[in-house]
Amino acid sequence: MAKADVDWSNLGFSYRTISKRYVANFKDGKWGEGVLTEDANIVLNECAGILQYCQEVFEGLKAYTTKDGRIVTFRPDLNAERMEDSAKRLEMPAFPKERFLEAVDQVVAANKDWVPPYGSDASLYLRPYMFASSPVIGVKPAEEYQFRLFGTPVGPYFKGGAKPITLCVSDFDRAAPHGTGHIKAGLNYAMSLHPYVMAHNNGFDENMFLDSATRTYVEETGGANFLFITKDGTVVTPKSGSILPSITRRSLVYLAEHMLGLKVEYRPVKFSELKDFAECGLCGTAAVISPVGKVVGKEETIEFPSGMEKMGPVTQKLYDTLRGIQLGTIEGPEGWIREIK
Ligand SMILES: *Cc1c(COP(=O)(O)O)cnc(C)c1O
């Protein structure tokens, strides 16, 4: 298939309609057959559950072209499992893992000309999601749902290399204890928009959210988990029931321990410890790791020794290892790469 006529290296992170997407409907207590469609629009009843009570969950992953020209996705089985967990928490019928993986394969295969070439640092971002499609006015779970999966080509997250970003400690909370912080749902993002806009207006790149019960422990940003590196090279990542379990973070921590021989600590991390760390990064599918140079708190500003010019050395090593696995230049653990035929 000929590549689409796109300037791959100048793509941003924005939506663009491409050829085919996958759709399946849940009706009469079961998921119907999925189809690929060219129709990017959805017609919904005015009272659909998603529009009234926000019953929606989503995922995000990417398809890449490897150095040897294969098209691959990275650990899509974990996205499938996480989406099942998210759906259960919102009383939605889980979309079966095997079908999720088939949908990923089908959409990527049908849009191969939209998968950016190796070397562009761009990728085909995939967005699986499901929502309540039938009318609901009395508060209860809907009876019908739709699962969709579309792709959109996105450029390198950082053009011209990753520059460290500056965070502020938010006055707002992201997730309540025993709430929905651990699932990937649009509702967690709706309420993060105001703090996000505030942070931007105040000149910051992102918010650091602390635990809402005590405001003592580090949780995450609006859409990425934290990794810290101690001065003696240990990788530390916060543990909390209200953090979204990032697949990137779980993968990096695994590589740190099993491939790079680093010590790893998965534990609650106090905000007051930040000043002792050497490096800080944010992990997620979008950027893999965004280095953090500075965190501005209420009383103190933490400037990590890695500085504002480049990623710290351990963060860089983690980044290079994961990117190498995704792009096929480093052999990763078995089953991490799913090739699309
Ligand atoms: C999606 C998401 C992440 C990153 O998860 P990945 O699986 O690594 O992409 C982190 N935090 C939140 C709140 C998210 O929604």
Short mmCIF file of C-alpha atoms and ligand atoms in Angstrom, two decimals:
data_model
loop_
_atom_site.label_atom_id
_atom_site.label_comp_id
_atom_site.label_asym_id
_atom_site.label_seq_id
_atom_site.Cartn_x
_atom_site.Cartn_y
_atom_site.Cartn_z
CA MET A 1 0.00 0.00 0.00
CA ALA A 2 1.36 3.46 -0.85
CA LYS A 3 1.96 5.73 2.12
CA ALA A 4 -0.55 8.56 2.54
CA ASP A 5 0.67 11.96 1.36
CA VAL A 6 1.67 13.37 4.74
CA ASP A 7 4.70 15.29 6.00
CA TRP A 8 5.35 12.72 8.74
CA SER A 9 8.03 14.65 10.59
CA ASN A 10 5.81 17.72 10.95
CA LEU A 11 2.72 16.08 12.37
CA GLY A 12 1.47 17.37 15.69
CA PHE A 13 -0.78 15.62 18.19
CA SER A 14 -4.16 16.28 16.66
CA TYR A 15 -7.04 14.29 15.24
CA ARG A 16 -7.21 13.61 11.56
CA THR A 17 -9.80 11.40 9.90
CA ILE A 18 -8.27 8.37 8.21
CA SER A 19 -9.74 5.56 6.09
CA LYS A 20 -11.21 2.89 8.37
CA ARG A 21 -12.30 2.37 11.97
CA TYR A 22 -13.81 -0.60 13.85
CA VAL A 23 -17.29 -0.60 15.41
CA ALA A 24 -19.16 -3.19 17.49
CA ASN A 25 -22.40 -2.80 19.38
CA PHE A 26 -23.60 -4.37 22.63
CA LYS A 27 -27.31 -5.09 22.50
CA ASP A 28 -29.69 -7.61 24.11
CA GLY A 29 -26.99 -8.60 26.56
CA LYS A 30 -24.25 -9.44 24.06
CA TRP A 31 -21.60 -7.97 21.79
CA GLY A 32 -22.47 -8.13 18.10
CA GLU A 33 -20.04 -8.74 15.30
CA GLY A 34 -17.54 -5.97 14.65
CA VAL A 35 -17.12 -4.25 11.31
CA LEU A 36 -14.72 -1.82 9.71
CA THR A 37 -16.43 1.32 8.48
CA GLU A 38 -15.47 4.45 6.61
CA ASP A 39 -18.00 6.50 8.56
CA ALA A 40 -16.20 8.59 11.18
CA ASN A 41 -19.43 10.04 12.59
CA ILE A 42 -21.78 8.61 15.21
CA VAL A 43 -25.51 9.25 15.38
CA LEU A 44 -26.85 9.03 18.93
CA ASN A 45 -30.13 9.50 20.69
CA GLU A 46 -30.27 12.81 22.55
CA CYS A 47 -30.63 10.92 25.84
CA ALA A 48 -27.78 8.42 25.28
CA GLY A 49 -26.09 7.39 28.55
CA ILE A 50 -22.75 8.83 27.48
CA LEU A 51 -24.32 12.26 26.97
CA GLN A 52 -26.19 12.32 30.27
CA TYR A 53 -24.13 10.42 32.85
CA CYS A 54 -20.76 10.09 31.14
CA GLN A 55 -20.53 6.30 30.94
CA GLU A 56 -17.37 6.01 28.84
CA VAL A 57 -13.94 4.37 29.09
CA PHE A 58 -11.03 4.51 26.67
CA GLU A 59 -7.53 3.35 25.89
CA GLY A 60 -4.56 4.72 23.98
CA LEU A 61 -1.76 2.86 22.19
CA LYS A 62 0.40 3.24 19.10
CA ALA A 63 1.39 1.34 15.98
CA TYR A 64 4.98 1.85 14.78
CA THR A 65 7.12 0.85 11.84
CA THR A 66 10.23 -0.99 13.01
CA LYS A 67 13.69 -0.58 11.54
CA ASP A 68 13.21 -3.71 9.43
CA GLY A 69 9.87 -2.46 8.11
CA ARG A 70 7.41 -4.45 10.22
CA ILE A 71 4.30 -2.75 11.63
CA VAL A 72 3.90 -3.47 15.32
CA THR A 73 1.95 -2.51 18.43
CA PHE A 74 3.35 -2.52 21.94
CA ARG A 75 1.70 -4.75 24.58
CA PRO A 76 -1.89 -4.25 23.35
CA ASP A 77 -2.96 -7.14 25.62
CA LEU A 78 -2.42 -4.84 28.60
CA ASN A 79 -4.63 -2.17 27.05
CA ALA A 80 -7.32 -4.82 26.54
CA GLU A 81 -7.10 -5.94 30.17
CA ARG A 82 -7.10 -2.40 31.52
CA MET A 83 -10.14 -1.53 29.45
CA GLU A 84 -11.98 -4.52 30.92
CA ASP A 85 -11.14 -3.26 34.41
CA SER A 86 -12.23 0.27 33.53
CA ALA A 87 -15.52 -0.97 32.06
CA LYS A 88 -16.37 -3.04 35.14
CA ARG A 89 -15.91 -0.06 37.44
CA LEU A 90 -18.44 1.93 35.38
CA GLU A 91 -20.92 -0.99 35.17
CA MET A 92 -20.28 -1.45 31.46
CA PRO A 93 -20.01 -4.84 29.71
CA ALA A 94 -16.33 -5.70 29.17
CA PHE A 95 -15.23 -5.94 25.55
CA PRO A 96 -13.46 -9.32 25.39
CA LYS A 97 -9.65 -9.20 25.24
CA GLU A 98 -9.35 -11.40 22.15
CA ARG A 99 -11.80 -9.22 20.27
CA PHE A 100 -9.99 -6.06 21.39
CA LEU A 101 -6.74 -7.46 19.95
CA GLU A 102 -8.52 -8.40 16.71
CA ALA A 103 -9.90 -4.87 16.44
CA VAL A 104 -6.39 -3.41 16.89
CA ASP A 105 -5.02 -5.75 14.21
CA GLN A 106 -7.86 -5.02 11.79
CA VAL A 107 -7.72 -1.24 12.12
CA VAL A 108 -3.95 -1.10 11.74
CA ALA A 109 -4.00 -3.54 8.82
CA ALA A 110 -6.73 -1.54 7.08
CA ASN A 111 -4.82 1.72 7.55
CA LYS A 112 -1.25 0.62 6.83
CA ASP A 113 -0.70 3.60 4.57
CA TRP A 114 -1.28 5.80 7.63
CA VAL A 115 1.40 4.17 9.77
CA PRO A 116 4.36 6.57 9.70
CA PRO A 117 7.65 5.20 8.34
CA TYR A 118 10.60 4.24 10.53
CA GLY A 119 12.82 7.18 11.34
CA SER A 120 10.05 9.80 11.35
CA ASP A 121 9.48 9.33 15.09
CA ALA A 122 5.79 9.60 14.27
CA SER A 123 3.27 6.81 14.90
CA LEU A 124 -0.33 5.80 14.32
CA TYR A 125 -2.08 6.59 17.58
CA LEU A 126 -4.94 4.18 18.29
CA ARG A 127 -7.93 5.12 20.36
CA PRO A 128 -10.18 2.23 21.49
CA TYR A 129 -13.17 3.37 23.53
CA MET A 130 -16.67 2.40 24.50
CA PHE A 131 -19.69 4.33 25.63
CA ALA A 132 -23.33 4.02 26.64
CA SER A 133 -25.36 4.43 23.47
CA SER A 134 -28.97 3.81 24.59
CA PRO A 135 -31.18 6.40 26.32
CA VAL A 136 -30.92 6.75 30.10
CA ILE A 137 -32.77 9.35 32.13
CA GLY A 138 -33.23 7.72 35.55
CA VAL A 139 -29.71 7.18 36.86
CA LYS A 140 -28.65 3.63 36.03
CA PRO A 141 -26.30 1.82 33.66
CA ALA A 142 -27.42 1.89 30.02
CA GLU A 143 -28.57 -1.27 28.23
CA GLU A 144 -26.66 -0.71 25.00
CA TYR A 145 -23.04 0.22 24.31
CA GLN A 146 -20.76 0.84 21.39
CA PHE A 147 -17.07 -0.08 21.14
CA ARG A 148 -15.05 1.82 18.57
CA LEU A 149 -11.41 1.91 17.63
CA PHE A 150 -9.96 4.54 15.33
CA GLY A 151 -6.45 5.61 14.45
CA THR A 152 -4.91 8.99 13.81
CA PRO A 153 -1.29 9.67 12.79
CA VAL A 154 0.65 11.70 15.34
CA GLY A 155 4.05 13.30 15.22
CA PRO A 156 6.97 13.03 17.63
CA TYR A 157 5.89 14.26 21.05
CA PHE A 158 8.97 16.43 21.37
CA LYS A 159 10.20 17.98 18.16
CA GLY A 160 13.96 18.42 18.23
CA GLY A 161 14.56 16.39 21.38
CA ALA A 162 12.94 16.12 24.79
CA LYS A 163 13.27 19.30 26.83
CA PRO A 164 12.56 19.02 30.53
CA ILE A 165 9.22 20.47 31.61
CA THR A 166 8.06 22.40 34.67
CA LEU A 167 5.18 21.27 36.86
CA CYS A 168 3.14 22.99 39.53
CA VAL A 169 1.50 21.29 42.48
CA SER A 170 -2.22 21.59 41.80
CA ASP A 171 -4.68 23.17 44.23
CA PHE A 172 -7.18 20.67 42.86
CA ASP A 173 -7.48 16.92 43.36
CA ARG A 174 -7.41 14.44 40.50
CA ALA A 175 -8.86 11.37 42.18
CA ALA A 176 -10.52 10.48 45.47
CA PRO A 177 -9.42 7.48 47.53
CA HIS A 178 -11.65 4.58 46.41
CA GLY A 179 -12.83 6.69 43.47
CA THR A 180 -12.07 6.27 39.75
CA GLY A 181 -8.47 7.45 39.53
CA HIS A 182 -7.25 3.94 38.67
CA ILE A 183 -9.44 3.54 35.57
CA LYS A 184 -9.09 5.18 32.18
CA ALA A 185 -12.33 7.09 31.79
CA GLY A 186 -13.20 10.39 30.16
CA LEU A 187 -14.79 11.54 33.39
CA ASN A 188 -11.33 11.79 35.03
CA TYR A 189 -10.26 14.08 32.21
CA ALA A 190 -13.33 16.33 32.19
CA MET A 191 -12.61 17.48 35.69
CA SER A 192 -8.86 17.83 35.06
CA LEU A 193 -9.35 20.40 32.30
CA HIS A 194 -9.83 23.33 34.65
CA PRO A 195 -6.64 22.66 36.64
CA TYR A 196 -4.84 22.03 33.33
CA VAL A 197 -5.92 25.37 31.87
CA MET A 198 -5.01 27.11 35.14
CA ALA A 199 -1.55 25.54 35.14
CA HIS A 200 -1.01 26.63 31.54
CA ASN A 201 -2.21 30.15 32.22
CA ASN A 202 0.30 30.31 35.04
CA GLY A 203 3.13 29.24 32.75
CA PHE A 204 3.44 25.57 33.77
CA ASP A 205 3.45 22.53 31.49
CA GLU A 206 1.48 20.20 33.73
CA ASN A 207 0.03 19.66 37.18
CA MET A 208 1.45 17.40 39.83
CA PHE A 209 -1.48 16.00 41.79
CA LEU A 210 -0.99 14.94 45.39
CA ASP A 211 -3.10 12.37 47.21
CA SER A 212 -6.41 14.04 47.94
CA ALA A 213 -6.82 12.64 51.47
CA THR A 214 -3.64 14.07 52.99
CA ARG A 215 -1.87 16.09 50.28
CA THR A 216 1.39 14.51 51.38
CA TYR A 217 2.06 11.87 48.72
CA VAL A 218 2.77 12.23 45.01
CA GLU A 219 0.14 10.71 42.73
CA GLU A 220 0.47 11.58 39.04
CA THR A 221 -0.23 14.31 36.48
CA GLY A 222 -3.49 14.50 34.51
CA GLY A 223 -2.30 11.80 32.10
CA ALA A 224 1.09 10.38 33.05
CA ASN A 225 2.74 8.48 35.93
CA PHE A 226 5.92 9.53 37.72
CA LEU A 227 9.30 7.85 37.80
CA PHE A 228 12.01 9.20 40.06
CA ILE A 229 15.68 8.29 40.14
CA THR A 230 17.58 8.51 43.40
CA LYS A 231 21.13 9.82 43.59
CA ASP A 232 22.41 6.25 43.71
CA GLY A 233 20.45 5.20 40.64
CA THR A 234 17.43 3.47 42.14
CA VAL A 235 14.16 3.81 40.22
CA VAL A 236 11.28 4.88 42.47
CA THR A 237 7.66 4.98 41.36
CA PRO A 238 4.65 5.99 43.49
CA LYS A 239 2.17 3.38 44.69
CA SER A 240 -1.43 4.40 45.33
CA GLY A 241 -4.87 2.98 44.64
CA SER A 242 -5.89 6.14 42.82
CA ILE A 243 -3.12 6.21 40.21
CA LEU A 244 -3.87 4.94 36.69
CA PRO A 245 -1.64 1.90 36.10
CA SER A 246 0.41 3.18 33.14
CA ILE A 247 1.60 0.45 30.79
CA THR A 248 4.64 2.55 29.92
CA ARG A 249 5.57 2.91 33.58
CA ARG A 250 5.08 -0.80 34.29
CA SER A 251 7.21 -1.65 31.25
CA LEU A 252 9.99 0.78 32.16
CA VAL A 253 10.15 -0.50 35.71
CA TYR A 254 10.37 -4.07 34.43
CA LEU A 255 13.20 -3.17 32.05
CA ALA A 256 15.01 -1.25 34.79
CA GLU A 257 15.00 -4.31 36.99
CA HIS A 258 15.40 -7.13 34.47
CA MET A 259 17.44 -5.64 31.64
CA LEU A 260 19.36 -2.74 33.14
CA GLY A 261 20.11 -4.23 36.54
CA LEU A 262 18.71 -1.24 38.43
CA LYS A 263 17.06 -1.38 41.82
CA VAL A 264 13.36 -0.56 41.75
CA GLU A 265 11.09 0.66 44.55
CA TYR A 266 7.32 0.70 44.10
CA ARG A 267 6.01 2.48 47.19
CA PRO A 268 4.19 5.59 48.40
CA VAL A 269 6.38 8.63 47.67
CA LYS A 270 6.15 11.68 49.91
CA PHE A 271 6.25 15.11 48.30
CA SER A 272 8.87 16.04 50.90
CA GLU A 273 11.22 13.40 49.37
CA LEU A 274 11.34 15.09 45.97
CA LYS A 275 14.29 17.28 46.88
CA ASP A 276 16.42 14.16 47.38
CA PHE A 277 15.89 12.72 43.87
CA ALA A 278 18.34 13.18 41.01
CA GLU A 279 15.93 12.79 38.09
CA CYS A 280 12.23 12.85 37.43
CA GLY A 281 10.18 11.76 34.43
CA LEU A 282 6.57 11.38 33.35
CA CYS A 283 5.60 8.15 31.63
CA GLY A 284 2.84 7.49 29.16
CA THR A 285 2.19 6.26 25.64
CA ALA A 286 2.35 9.78 24.19
CA ALA A 287 6.01 10.57 24.97
CA VAL A 288 7.27 7.35 26.62
CA ILE A 289 9.13 9.60 29.11
CA SER A 290 8.95 13.38 29.43
CA PRO A 291 11.78 14.62 31.63
CA VAL A 292 10.75 16.93 34.46
CA GLY A 293 13.25 19.63 35.42
CA LYS A 294 11.35 21.53 38.05
CA VAL A 295 8.34 21.21 40.37
CA VAL A 296 6.89 24.35 41.92
CA GLY A 297 5.14 23.61 45.21
CA LYS A 298 3.27 25.85 47.61
CA GLU A 299 6.26 26.54 49.80
CA GLU A 300 9.22 25.24 47.89
CA THR A 301 10.51 24.77 44.38
CA ILE A 302 12.34 21.56 43.56
CA GLU A 303 14.94 21.71 40.82
CA PHE A 304 16.22 18.28 39.90
CA PRO A 305 20.00 18.01 39.46
CA SER A 306 19.43 16.72 35.88
CA GLY A 307 18.53 20.33 35.00
CA MET A 308 16.42 22.01 32.33
CA GLU A 309 18.46 21.13 29.25
CA LYS A 310 18.20 17.37 28.83
CA MET A 311 16.96 14.11 30.29
CA GLY A 312 18.91 12.70 33.20
CA PRO A 313 21.24 9.80 32.32
CA VAL A 314 19.17 7.02 33.91
CA THR A 315 15.93 8.37 32.45
CA GLN A 316 17.62 8.51 29.04
CA LYS A 317 18.79 4.92 29.35
CA LEU A 318 15.26 3.77 30.23
CA TYR A 319 13.84 5.77 27.35
CA ASP A 320 16.34 4.42 24.82
CA THR A 321 15.70 0.85 25.92
CA LEU A 322 11.92 1.05 25.60
CA ARG A 323 12.07 2.95 22.29
CA GLY A 324 14.59 0.42 20.98
CA ILE A 325 12.18 -2.42 21.79
CA GLN A 326 9.27 -0.61 20.13
CA LEU A 327 11.31 0.13 17.01
CA GLY A 328 12.79 -3.35 16.81
CA THR A 329 16.43 -2.42 17.43
CA ILE A 330 16.52 -4.04 20.88
CA GLU A 331 15.14 -7.48 21.68
CA GLY A 332 12.46 -7.05 24.35
CA PRO A 333 10.80 -9.53 26.69
CA GLU A 334 8.71 -12.16 24.98
CA GLY A 335 5.24 -11.07 23.87
CA TRP A 336 5.76 -7.32 24.17
CA ILE A 337 5.60 -6.69 20.44
CA ARG A 338 2.58 -7.71 18.36
CA GLU A 339 3.24 -7.68 14.67
CA ILE A 340 0.41 -6.65 12.35
CA LYS A 341 0.33 -8.76 9.19
C1 LIG B 1 -3.35 6.82 30.01
C2 LIG B 1 -2.88 7.40 31.28
C3 LIG B 1 -1.55 7.26 31.72
C4 LIG B 1 -0.48 6.61 30.89
O1 LIG B 1 -0.71 5.26 30.67
P1 LIG B 1 0.02 4.47 29.49
O2 LIG B 1 -0.61 3.15 29.50
O3 LIG B 1 1.46 4.43 29.82
O4 LIG B 1 -0.22 5.26 28.23
C5 LIG B 1 -1.22 7.78 32.96
N1 LIG B 1 -2.12 8.42 33.72
C6 LIG B 1 -3.40 8.59 33.32
C7 LIG B 1 -4.34 9.31 34.21
C8 LIG B 1 -3.82 8.09 32.09
O5 LIG B 1 -5.09 8.27 31.70
#
